[in-house]
Amino acid sequence: MCICGSLKKFMDKKHAQGILRGLDPFMKLVIVECMEMATSGQQNNTGMVLIRGNSIIVLEALEGV
């Protein structure tokens, strides 16, 4: 599975963008080439991250699959 350029919005009002490499039945996501966008506008390259599903508000594909 690969959703290129997926955008996630979290409960703490942060956003992350990267490539979705996998997920499990509990909606935990593995994101590679992840870029975190803080509310202050600062962007941090975080590499590979695992995100818990219960903290996600919106999951959007920015490109066609």
PDB file of N, CA, C, O and CB in Angstrom:
ATOM      1  N   MET A   1       0.843  -1.175   0.000  1.00  0.00           N
ATOM      2  CA  MET A   1       0.000   0.000   0.000  1.00  0.00           C
ATOM      3  C   MET A   1       0.884   1.232   0.000  1.00  0.00           C
ATOM      4  O   MET A   1       1.852   1.325   0.755  1.00  0.00           O
ATOM      5  CB  MET A   1      -0.957   0.001   1.210  1.00  0.00           C
ATOM      6  N   CYS A   2       0.540   2.157  -0.844  1.00  0.00           N
ATOM      7  CA  CYS A   2       1.280   3.423  -0.877  1.00  0.00           C
ATOM      8  C   CYS A   2       0.329   4.525  -1.301  1.00  0.00           C
ATOM      9  O   CYS A   2      -0.157   4.538  -2.432  1.00  0.00           O
ATOM     10  CB  CYS A   2       2.506   3.344  -1.843  1.00  0.00           C
ATOM     11  N   ILE A   3       0.070   5.435  -0.405  1.00  0.00           N
ATOM     12  CA  ILE A   3      -0.664   6.644  -0.770  1.00  0.00           C
ATOM     13  C   ILE A   3       0.357   7.760  -0.750  1.00  0.00           C
ATOM     14  O   ILE A   3       0.783   8.203   0.317  1.00  0.00           O
ATOM     15  CB  ILE A   3      -1.885   6.937   0.210  1.00  0.00           C
ATOM     16  N   CYS A   4       0.744   8.206  -1.905  1.00  0.00           N
ATOM     17  CA  CYS A   4       1.776   9.237  -1.985  1.00  0.00           C
ATOM     18  C   CYS A   4       1.186  10.580  -1.594  1.00  0.00           C
ATOM     19  O   CYS A   4       0.113  10.967  -2.057  1.00  0.00           O
ATOM     20  CB  CYS A   4       2.383   9.304  -3.406  1.00  0.00           C
ATOM     21  N   GLY A   5       1.894  11.267  -0.748  1.00  0.00           N
ATOM     22  CA  GLY A   5       1.479  12.603  -0.360  1.00  0.00           C
ATOM     23  C   GLY A   5       0.221  12.645   0.474  1.00  0.00           C
ATOM     24  O   GLY A   5      -0.610  13.535   0.294  1.00  0.00           O
ATOM     25  N   SER A   6       0.061  11.695   1.391  1.00  0.00           N
ATOM     26  CA  SER A   6      -1.136  11.731   2.233  1.00  0.00           C
ATOM     27  C   SER A   6      -0.983  12.773   3.332  1.00  0.00           C
ATOM     28  O   SER A   6       0.123  13.014   3.817  1.00  0.00           O
ATOM     29  CB  SER A   6      -1.409  10.345   2.847  1.00  0.00           C
ATOM     30  N   LEU A   7      -2.078  13.382   3.720  1.00  0.00           N
ATOM     31  CA  LEU A   7      -2.090  14.445   4.728  1.00  0.00           C
ATOM     32  C   LEU A   7      -2.938  13.988   5.901  1.00  0.00           C
ATOM     33  O   LEU A   7      -4.056  13.507   5.720  1.00  0.00           O
ATOM     34  CB  LEU A   7      -2.633  15.785   4.139  1.00  0.00           C
ATOM     35  N   LYS A   8      -2.401  14.140   7.106  1.00  0.00           N
ATOM     36  CA  LYS A   8      -3.112  13.760   8.313  1.00  0.00           C
ATOM     37  C   LYS A   8      -3.288  14.967   9.202  1.00  0.00           C
ATOM     38  O   LYS A   8      -2.391  15.805   9.297  1.00  0.00           O
ATOM     39  CB  LYS A   8      -2.375  12.646   9.058  1.00  0.00           C
ATOM     40  N   LYS A   9      -4.423  15.067   9.851  1.00  0.00           N
ATOM     41  CA  LYS A   9      -4.671  16.134  10.818  1.00  0.00           C
ATOM     42  C   LYS A   9      -4.962  15.462  12.154  1.00  0.00           C
ATOM     43  O   LYS A   9      -5.766  14.532  12.227  1.00  0.00           O
ATOM     44  CB  LYS A   9      -5.865  17.074  10.366  1.00  0.00           C
ATOM     45  N   PHE A  10      -4.300  15.941  13.223  1.00  0.00           N
ATOM     46  CA  PHE A  10      -4.382  15.284  14.516  1.00  0.00           C
ATOM     47  C   PHE A  10      -5.185  16.106  15.506  1.00  0.00           C
ATOM     48  O   PHE A  10      -5.468  17.282  15.274  1.00  0.00           O
ATOM     49  CB  PHE A  10      -2.995  15.024  15.062  1.00  0.00           C
ATOM     50  N   MET A  11      -5.551  15.470  16.623  1.00  0.00           N
ATOM     51  CA  MET A  11      -6.368  16.124  17.646  1.00  0.00           C
ATOM     52  C   MET A  11      -5.663  17.315  18.274  1.00  0.00           C
ATOM     53  O   MET A  11      -6.333  18.228  18.755  1.00  0.00           O
ATOM     54  CB  MET A  11      -6.742  15.133  18.722  1.00  0.00           C
ATOM     55  N   ASP A  12      -4.325  17.339  18.288  1.00  0.00           N
ATOM     56  CA  ASP A  12      -3.607  18.477  18.874  1.00  0.00           C
ATOM     57  C   ASP A  12      -3.331  19.571  17.841  1.00  0.00           C
ATOM     58  O   ASP A  12      -2.459  20.415  18.047  1.00  0.00           O
ATOM     59  CB  ASP A  12      -2.289  18.005  19.491  1.00  0.00           C
ATOM     60  N   LYS A  13      -4.072  19.556  16.730  1.00  0.00           N
ATOM     61  CA  LYS A  13      -4.038  20.571  15.672  1.00  0.00           C
ATOM     62  C   LYS A  13      -2.736  20.602  14.888  1.00  0.00           C
ATOM     63  O   LYS A  13      -2.438  21.601  14.233  1.00  0.00           O
ATOM     64  CB  LYS A  13      -4.278  21.919  16.264  1.00  0.00           C
ATOM     65  N   LYS A  14      -1.953  19.529  14.940  1.00  0.00           N
ATOM     66  CA  LYS A  14      -0.768  19.411  14.093  1.00  0.00           C
ATOM     67  C   LYS A  14      -1.173  18.712  12.799  1.00  0.00           C
ATOM     68  O   LYS A  14      -2.204  18.042  12.736  1.00  0.00           O
ATOM     69  CB  LYS A  14       0.380  18.629  14.820  1.00  0.00           C
ATOM     70  N   HIS A  15      -0.350  18.880  11.777  1.00  0.00           N
ATOM     71  CA  HIS A  15      -0.550  18.207  10.505  1.00  0.00           C
ATOM     72  C   HIS A  15       0.734  17.461  10.169  1.00  0.00           C
ATOM     73  O   HIS A  15       1.823  17.868  10.571  1.00  0.00           O
ATOM     74  CB  HIS A  15      -0.937  19.218   9.375  1.00  0.00           C
ATOM     75  N   ALA A  16       0.597  16.366   9.427  1.00  0.00           N
ATOM     76  CA  ALA A  16       1.765  15.631   8.947  1.00  0.00           C
ATOM     77  C   ALA A  16       1.497  15.219   7.509  1.00  0.00           C
ATOM     78  O   ALA A  16       0.363  14.937   7.122  1.00  0.00           O
ATOM     79  CB  ALA A  16       2.074  14.383   9.847  1.00  0.00           C
ATOM     80  N   GLN A  17       2.568  15.192   6.729  1.00  0.00           N
ATOM     81  CA  GLN A  17       2.447  14.800   5.335  1.00  0.00           C
ATOM     82  C   GLN A  17       3.570  13.836   5.036  1.00  0.00           C
ATOM     83  O   GLN A  17       4.703  14.043   5.471  1.00  0.00           O
ATOM     84  CB  GLN A  17       2.486  16.032   4.380  1.00  0.00           C
ATOM     85  N   GLY A  18       3.265  12.773   4.291  1.00  0.00           N
ATOM     86  CA  GLY A  18       4.280  11.797   3.942  1.00  0.00           C
ATOM     87  C   GLY A  18       3.671  10.676   3.123  1.00  0.00           C
ATOM     88  O   GLY A  18       2.572  10.812   2.586  1.00  0.00           O
ATOM     89  N   ILE A  19       4.390   9.571   3.032  1.00  0.00           N
ATOM     90  CA  ILE A  19       3.957   8.421   2.243  1.00  0.00           C
ATOM     91  C   ILE A  19       3.464   7.338   3.192  1.00  0.00           C
ATOM     92  O   ILE A  19       4.205   6.879   4.061  1.00  0.00           O
ATOM     93  CB  ILE A  19       5.112   7.888   1.339  1.00  0.00           C
ATOM     94  N   LEU A  20       2.217   6.934   3.022  1.00  0.00           N
ATOM     95  CA  LEU A  20       1.630   5.885   3.851  1.00  0.00           C
ATOM     96  C   LEU A  20       2.174   4.540   3.391  1.00  0.00           C
ATOM     97  O   LEU A  20       1.958   4.141   2.247  1.00  0.00           O
ATOM     98  CB  LEU A  20       0.072   5.911   3.779  1.00  0.00           C
ATOM     99  N   ARG A  21       2.883   3.835   4.280  1.00  0.00           N
ATOM    100  CA  ARG A  21       3.469   2.539   3.943  1.00  0.00           C
ATOM    101  C   ARG A  21       2.688   1.373   4.512  1.00  0.00           C
ATOM    102  O   ARG A  21       2.851   0.244   4.048  1.00  0.00           O
ATOM    103  CB  ARG A  21       4.884   2.474   4.433  1.00  0.00           C
ATOM    104  N   GLY A  22       1.844   1.611   5.502  1.00  0.00           N
ATOM    105  CA  GLY A  22       1.067   0.507   6.054  1.00  0.00           C
ATOM    106  C   GLY A  22       0.124   0.967   7.140  1.00  0.00           C
ATOM    107  O   GLY A  22       0.253   2.061   7.690  1.00  0.00           O
ATOM    108  N   LEU A  23      -0.840   0.091   7.435  1.00  0.00           N
ATOM    109  CA  LEU A  23      -1.758   0.343   8.531  1.00  0.00           C
ATOM    110  C   LEU A  23      -2.247  -0.997   9.052  1.00  0.00           C
ATOM    111  O   LEU A  23      -2.111  -2.018   8.377  1.00  0.00           O
ATOM    112  CB  LEU A  23      -2.948   1.244   8.082  1.00  0.00           C
ATOM    113  N   ASP A  24      -2.818  -0.996  10.259  1.00  0.00           N
ATOM    114  CA  ASP A  24      -3.336  -2.225  10.849  1.00  0.00           C
ATOM    115  C   ASP A  24      -4.824  -2.055  11.148  1.00  0.00           C
ATOM    116  O   ASP A  24      -5.373  -0.975  10.925  1.00  0.00           O
ATOM    117  CB  ASP A  24      -2.554  -2.594  12.138  1.00  0.00           C
ATOM    118  N   PRO A  25      -5.493  -3.108  11.654  1.00  0.00           N
ATOM    119  CA  PRO A  25      -6.938  -3.012  11.923  1.00  0.00           C
ATOM    120  C   PRO A  25      -7.317  -1.938  12.940  1.00  0.00           C
ATOM    121  O   PRO A  25      -8.473  -1.519  12.986  1.00  0.00           O
ATOM    122  CB  PRO A  25      -7.442  -4.335  12.407  1.00  0.00           C
ATOM    123  N   PHE A  26      -6.364  -1.487  13.757  1.00  0.00           N
ATOM    124  CA  PHE A  26      -6.639  -0.446  14.745  1.00  0.00           C
ATOM    125  C   PHE A  26      -6.323   0.942  14.200  1.00  0.00           C
ATOM    126  O   PHE A  26      -6.316   1.914  14.956  1.00  0.00           O
ATOM    127  CB  PHE A  26      -5.836  -0.700  16.014  1.00  0.00           C
ATOM    128  N   MET A  27      -6.060   1.048  12.886  1.00  0.00           N
ATOM    129  CA  MET A  27      -5.792   2.301  12.183  1.00  0.00           C
ATOM    130  C   MET A  27      -4.481   2.952  12.621  1.00  0.00           C
ATOM    131  O   MET A  27      -4.335   4.170  12.516  1.00  0.00           O
ATOM    132  CB  MET A  27      -6.936   3.267  12.404  1.00  0.00           C
ATOM    133  N   LYS A  28      -3.524   2.156  13.111  1.00  0.00           N
ATOM    134  CA  LYS A  28      -2.183   2.696  13.331  1.00  0.00           C
ATOM    135  C   LYS A  28      -1.527   2.816  11.965  1.00  0.00           C
ATOM    136  O   LYS A  28      -1.581   1.881  11.166  1.00  0.00           O
ATOM    137  CB  LYS A  28      -1.332   1.786  14.307  1.00  0.00           C
ATOM    138  N   LEU A  29      -0.904   3.964  11.687  1.00  0.00           N
ATOM    139  CA  LEU A  29      -0.320   4.233  10.379  1.00  0.00           C
ATOM    140  C   LEU A  29       1.193   4.265  10.451  1.00  0.00           C
ATOM    141  O   LEU A  29       1.759   4.780  11.415  1.00  0.00           O
ATOM    142  CB  LEU A  29      -0.842   5.547   9.823  1.00  0.00           C
ATOM    143  N   VAL A  30       1.855   3.717   9.435  1.00  0.00           N
ATOM    144  CA  VAL A  30       3.300   3.857   9.274  1.00  0.00           C
ATOM    145  C   VAL A  30       3.508   4.839   8.129  1.00  0.00           C
ATOM    146  O   VAL A  30       3.086   4.588   7.001  1.00  0.00           O
ATOM    147  CB  VAL A  30       4.010   2.463   8.992  1.00  0.00           C
ATOM    148  N   ILE A  31       4.160   5.951   8.427  1.00  0.00           N
ATOM    149  CA  ILE A  31       4.396   7.018   7.453  1.00  0.00           C
ATOM    150  C   ILE A  31       5.900   7.175   7.263  1.00  0.00           C
ATOM    151  O   ILE A  31       6.638   7.285   8.243  1.00  0.00           O
ATOM    152  CB  ILE A  31       3.745   8.367   7.916  1.00  0.00           C
ATOM    153  N   VAL A  32       6.364   7.185   6.010  1.00  0.00           N
ATOM    154  CA  VAL A  32       7.775   7.439   5.717  1.00  0.00           C
ATOM    155  C   VAL A  32       7.892   8.797   5.038  1.00  0.00           C
ATOM    156  O   VAL A  32       6.916   9.325   4.507  1.00  0.00           O
ATOM    157  CB  VAL A  32       8.382   6.310   4.818  1.00  0.00           C
ATOM    158  N   GLU A  33       9.099   9.355   5.063  1.00  0.00           N
ATOM    159  CA  GLU A  33       9.353  10.696   4.522  1.00  0.00           C
ATOM    160  C   GLU A  33       8.353  11.695   5.098  1.00  0.00           C
ATOM    161  O   GLU A  33       7.795  12.521   4.376  1.00  0.00           O
ATOM    162  CB  GLU A  33       9.273  10.688   2.974  1.00  0.00           C
ATOM    163  N   CYS A  34       8.139  11.605   6.397  1.00  0.00           N
ATOM    164  CA  CYS A  34       7.116  12.400   7.075  1.00  0.00           C
ATOM    165  C   CYS A  34       7.621  13.814   7.359  1.00  0.00           C
ATOM    166  O   CYS A  34       8.750  14.011   7.809  1.00  0.00           O
ATOM    167  CB  CYS A  34       6.689  11.719   8.382  1.00  0.00           C
ATOM    168  N   MET A  35       6.768  14.778   7.089  1.00  0.00           N
ATOM    169  CA  MET A  35       7.034  16.179   7.374  1.00  0.00           C
ATOM    170  C   MET A  35       5.942  16.667   8.314  1.00  0.00           C
ATOM    171  O   MET A  35       4.765  16.681   7.953  1.00  0.00           O
ATOM    172  CB  MET A  35       7.089  17.038   6.060  1.00  0.00           C
ATOM    173  N   GLU A  36       6.334  17.069   9.528  1.00  0.00           N
ATOM    174  CA  GLU A  36       5.379  17.585  10.511  1.00  0.00           C
ATOM    175  C   GLU A  36       5.249  19.087  10.327  1.00  0.00           C
ATOM    176  O   GLU A  36       6.249  19.796  10.213  1.00  0.00           O
ATOM    177  CB  GLU A  36       5.823  17.242  11.965  1.00  0.00           C
ATOM    178  N   MET A  37       4.008  19.571  10.298  1.00  0.00           N
ATOM    179  CA  MET A  37       3.750  20.995  10.153  1.00  0.00           C
ATOM    180  C   MET A  37       3.113  21.498  11.438  1.00  0.00           C
ATOM    181  O   MET A  37       1.948  21.206  11.710  1.00  0.00           O
ATOM    182  CB  MET A  37       2.839  21.285   8.923  1.00  0.00           C
ATOM    183  N   ALA A  38       3.863  22.249  12.227  1.00  0.00           N
ATOM    184  CA  ALA A  38       3.380  22.756  13.516  1.00  0.00           C
ATOM    185  C   ALA A  38       2.426  23.925  13.293  1.00  0.00           C
ATOM    186  O   ALA A  38       2.383  24.505  12.208  1.00  0.00           O
ATOM    187  CB  ALA A  38       4.565  23.191  14.417  1.00  0.00           C
ATOM    188  N   THR A  39       1.666  24.264  14.324  1.00  0.00           N
ATOM    189  CA  THR A  39       0.709  25.369  14.218  1.00  0.00           C
ATOM    190  C   THR A  39       1.404  26.707  14.010  1.00  0.00           C
ATOM    191  O   THR A  39       0.790  27.647  13.505  1.00  0.00           O
ATOM    192  CB  THR A  39      -0.159  25.431  15.463  1.00  0.00           C
ATOM    193  N   SER A  40       2.679  26.810  14.393  1.00  0.00           N
ATOM    194  CA  SER A  40       3.432  28.053  14.207  1.00  0.00           C
ATOM    195  C   SER A  40       3.922  28.222  12.770  1.00  0.00           C
ATOM    196  O   SER A  40       4.490  29.260  12.430  1.00  0.00           O
ATOM    197  CB  SER A  40       4.616  28.091  15.158  1.00  0.00           C
ATOM    198  N   GLY A  41       3.706  27.203  11.918  1.00  0.00           N
ATOM    199  CA  GLY A  41       4.164  27.265  10.541  1.00  0.00           C
ATOM    200  C   GLY A  41       5.503  26.592  10.315  1.00  0.00           C
ATOM    201  O   GLY A  41       5.933  26.436   9.171  1.00  0.00           O
ATOM    202  N   GLN A  42       6.168  26.191  11.385  1.00  0.00           N
ATOM    203  CA  GLN A  42       7.463  25.527  11.272  1.00  0.00           C
ATOM    204  C   GLN A  42       7.271  24.097  10.770  1.00  0.00           C
ATOM    205  O   GLN A  42       6.331  23.415  11.178  1.00  0.00           O
ATOM    206  CB  GLN A  42       8.202  25.531  12.633  1.00  0.00           C
ATOM    207  N   GLN A  43       8.170  23.639   9.877  1.00  0.00           N
ATOM    208  CA  GLN A  43       8.116  22.280   9.352  1.00  0.00           C
ATOM    209  C   GLN A  43       9.320  21.498   9.843  1.00  0.00           C
ATOM    210  O   GLN A  43      10.449  21.984   9.793  1.00  0.00           O
ATOM    211  CB  GLN A  43       8.062  22.282   7.812  1.00  0.00           C
ATOM    212  N   ASN A  44       9.072  20.273  10.320  1.00  0.00           N
ATOM    213  CA  ASN A  44      10.133  19.406  10.815  1.00  0.00           C
ATOM    214  C   ASN A  44      10.113  18.101  10.040  1.00  0.00           C
ATOM    215  O   ASN A  44       9.071  17.453   9.941  1.00  0.00           O
ATOM    216  CB  ASN A  44       9.980  19.145  12.331  1.00  0.00           C
ATOM    217  N   ASN A  45      11.263  17.709   9.488  1.00  0.00           N
ATOM    218  CA  ASN A  45      11.382  16.427   8.811  1.00  0.00           C
ATOM    219  C   ASN A  45      11.596  15.358   9.873  1.00  0.00           C
ATOM    220  O   ASN A  45      12.628  15.352  10.545  1.00  0.00           O
ATOM    221  CB  ASN A  45      12.549  16.435   7.768  1.00  0.00           C
ATOM    222  N   THR A  46      10.629  14.448  10.034  1.00  0.00           N
ATOM    223  CA  THR A  46      10.711  13.443  11.090  1.00  0.00           C
ATOM    224  C   THR A  46      11.049  12.057  10.581  1.00  0.00           C
ATOM    225  O   THR A  46      11.171  11.138  11.391  1.00  0.00           O
ATOM    226  CB  THR A  46       9.424  13.390  11.833  1.00  0.00           C
ATOM    227  N   GLY A  47      11.206  11.858   9.280  1.00  0.00           N
ATOM    228  CA  GLY A  47      11.575  10.550   8.744  1.00  0.00           C
ATOM    229  C   GLY A  47      10.418   9.569   8.794  1.00  0.00           C
ATOM    230  O   GLY A  47       9.344   9.850   8.262  1.00  0.00           O
ATOM    231  N   MET A  48      10.628   8.391   9.445  1.00  0.00           N
ATOM    232  CA  MET A  48       9.580   7.388   9.563  1.00  0.00           C
ATOM    233  C   MET A  48       8.894   7.512  10.922  1.00  0.00           C
ATOM    234  O   MET A  48       9.561   7.630  11.950  1.00  0.00           O
ATOM    235  CB  MET A  48      10.158   5.968   9.371  1.00  0.00           C
ATOM    236  N   VAL A  49       7.556   7.484  10.923  1.00  0.00           N
ATOM    237  CA  VAL A  49       6.799   7.601  12.165  1.00  0.00           C
ATOM    238  C   VAL A  49       5.682   6.558  12.203  1.00  0.00           C
ATOM    239  O   VAL A  49       5.211   6.092  11.165  1.00  0.00           O
ATOM    240  CB  VAL A  49       6.215   9.024  12.313  1.00  0.00           C
ATOM    241  N   LEU A  50       5.273   6.205  13.412  1.00  0.00           N
ATOM    242  CA  LEU A  50       4.107   5.363  13.658  1.00  0.00           C
ATOM    243  C   LEU A  50       3.090   6.226  14.392  1.00  0.00           C
ATOM    244  O   LEU A  50       3.390   6.778  15.451  1.00  0.00           O
ATOM    245  CB  LEU A  50       4.479   4.064  14.487  1.00  0.00           C
ATOM    246  N   ILE A  51       1.894   6.344  13.836  1.00  0.00           N
ATOM    247  CA  ILE A  51       0.868   7.224  14.396  1.00  0.00           C
ATOM    248  C   ILE A  51      -0.310   6.381  14.865  1.00  0.00           C
ATOM    249  O   ILE A  51      -0.833   5.560  14.112  1.00  0.00           O
ATOM    250  CB  ILE A  51       0.408   8.283  13.353  1.00  0.00           C
ATOM    251  N   ARG A  52      -0.722   6.587  16.101  1.00  0.00           N
ATOM    252  CA  ARG A  52      -1.886   5.877  16.646  1.00  0.00           C
ATOM    253  C   ARG A  52      -3.161   6.388  15.998  1.00  0.00           C
ATOM    254  O   ARG A  52      -3.338   7.593  15.817  1.00  0.00           O
ATOM    255  CB  ARG A  52      -1.964   6.041  18.180  1.00  0.00           C
ATOM    256  N   GLY A  53      -4.036   5.475  15.655  1.00  0.00           N
ATOM    257  CA  GLY A  53      -5.255   5.819  14.939  1.00  0.00           C
ATOM    258  C   GLY A  53      -6.222   6.700  15.697  1.00  0.00           C
ATOM    259  O   GLY A  53      -6.942   7.491  15.087  1.00  0.00           O
ATOM    260  N   ASN A  54      -6.255   6.581  17.037  1.00  0.00           N
ATOM    261  CA  ASN A  54      -7.233   7.371  17.783  1.00  0.00           C
ATOM    262  C   ASN A  54      -6.864   8.845  17.869  1.00  0.00           C
ATOM    263  O   ASN A  54      -7.670   9.643  18.348  1.00  0.00           O
ATOM    264  CB  ASN A  54      -7.385   6.814  19.171  1.00  0.00           C
ATOM    265  N   SER A  55      -5.677   9.232  17.420  1.00  0.00           N
ATOM    266  CA  SER A  55      -5.290  10.646  17.435  1.00  0.00           C
ATOM    267  C   SER A  55      -5.524  11.330  16.089  1.00  0.00           C
ATOM    268  O   SER A  55      -5.275  12.528  15.953  1.00  0.00           O
ATOM    269  CB  SER A  55      -3.828  10.779  17.823  1.00  0.00           C
ATOM    270  N   ILE A  56      -6.000  10.581  15.097  1.00  0.00           N
ATOM    271  CA  ILE A  56      -6.186  11.124  13.745  1.00  0.00           C
ATOM    272  C   ILE A  56      -7.616  11.622  13.573  1.00  0.00           C
ATOM    273  O   ILE A  56      -8.574  10.919  13.895  1.00  0.00           O
ATOM    274  CB  ILE A  56      -5.856  10.054  12.672  1.00  0.00           C
ATOM    275  N   ILE A  57      -7.748  12.838  13.063  1.00  0.00           N
ATOM    276  CA  ILE A  57      -9.067  13.398  12.760  1.00  0.00           C
ATOM    277  C   ILE A  57      -9.375  13.248  11.272  1.00  0.00           C
ATOM    278  O   ILE A  57     -10.475  12.827  10.912  1.00  0.00           O
ATOM    279  CB  ILE A  57      -9.137  14.887  13.178  1.00  0.00           C
ATOM    280  N   VAL A  58      -8.420  13.586  10.400  1.00  0.00           N
ATOM    281  CA  VAL A  58      -8.626  13.548   8.955  1.00  0.00           C
ATOM    282  C   VAL A  58      -7.454  12.829   8.301  1.00  0.00           C
ATOM    283  O   VAL A  58      -6.300  13.047   8.668  1.00  0.00           O
ATOM    284  CB  VAL A  58      -8.785  14.981   8.376  1.00  0.00           C
ATOM    285  N   LEU A  59      -7.756  11.969   7.331  1.00  0.00           N
ATOM    286  CA  LEU A  59      -6.744  11.311   6.507  1.00  0.00           C
ATOM    287  C   LEU A  59      -7.150  11.538   5.063  1.00  0.00           C
ATOM    288  O   LEU A  59      -8.251  11.163   4.659  1.00  0.00           O
ATOM    289  CB  LEU A  59      -6.613   9.768   6.841  1.00  0.00           C
ATOM    290  N   GLU A  60      -6.266  12.151   4.279  1.00  0.00           N
ATOM    291  CA  GLU A  60      -6.617  12.574   2.929  1.00  0.00           C
ATOM    292  C   GLU A  60      -5.500  12.187   1.975  1.00  0.00           C
ATOM    293  O   GLU A  60      -4.326  12.390   2.284  1.00  0.00           O
ATOM    294  CB  GLU A  60      -6.880  14.097   2.874  1.00  0.00           C
ATOM    295  N   ALA A  61      -5.851  11.629   0.811  1.00  0.00           N
ATOM    296  CA  ALA A  61      -4.879  11.330  -0.238  1.00  0.00           C
ATOM    297  C   ALA A  61      -4.730  12.573  -1.109  1.00  0.00           C
ATOM    298  O   ALA A  61      -5.708  13.072  -1.666  1.00  0.00           O
ATOM    299  CB  ALA A  61      -5.320  10.087  -1.093  1.00  0.00           C
ATOM    300  N   LEU A  62      -3.500  13.069  -1.224  1.00  0.00           N
ATOM    301  CA  LEU A  62      -3.262  14.278  -2.010  1.00  0.00           C
ATOM    302  C   LEU A  62      -3.046  13.969  -3.484  1.00  0.00           C
ATOM    303  O   LEU A  62      -3.116  14.869  -4.321  1.00  0.00           O
ATOM    304  CB  LEU A  62      -2.063  15.026  -1.466  1.00  0.00           C
ATOM    305  N   GLU A  63      -2.781  12.691  -3.815  1.00  0.00           N
ATOM    306  CA  GLU A  63      -2.618  12.266  -5.200  1.00  0.00           C
ATOM    307  C   GLU A  63      -3.505  11.055  -5.440  1.00  0.00           C
ATOM    308  O   GLU A  63      -3.909  10.386  -4.488  1.00  0.00           O
ATOM    309  CB  GLU A  63      -1.127  11.941  -5.524  1.00  0.00           C
ATOM    310  N   GLY A  64      -3.810  10.766  -6.690  1.00  0.00           N
ATOM    311  CA  GLY A  64      -4.601   9.587  -7.014  1.00  0.00           C
ATOM    312  C   GLY A  64      -3.854   8.305  -6.697  1.00  0.00           C
ATOM    313  O   GLY A  64      -2.626   8.255  -6.762  1.00  0.00           O
ATOM    314  N   VAL A  65      -4.598   7.281  -6.356  1.00  0.00           N
ATOM    315  CA  VAL A  65      -3.985   5.993  -5.997  1.00  0.00           C
ATOM    316  C   VAL A  65      -3.976   5.099  -7.197  1.00  0.00           C
ATOM    317  O   VAL A  65      -3.504   3.965  -7.118  1.00  0.00           O
ATOM    318  CB  VAL A  65      -4.730   5.313  -4.832  1.00  0.00           C
TER     319      VAL A  65
END
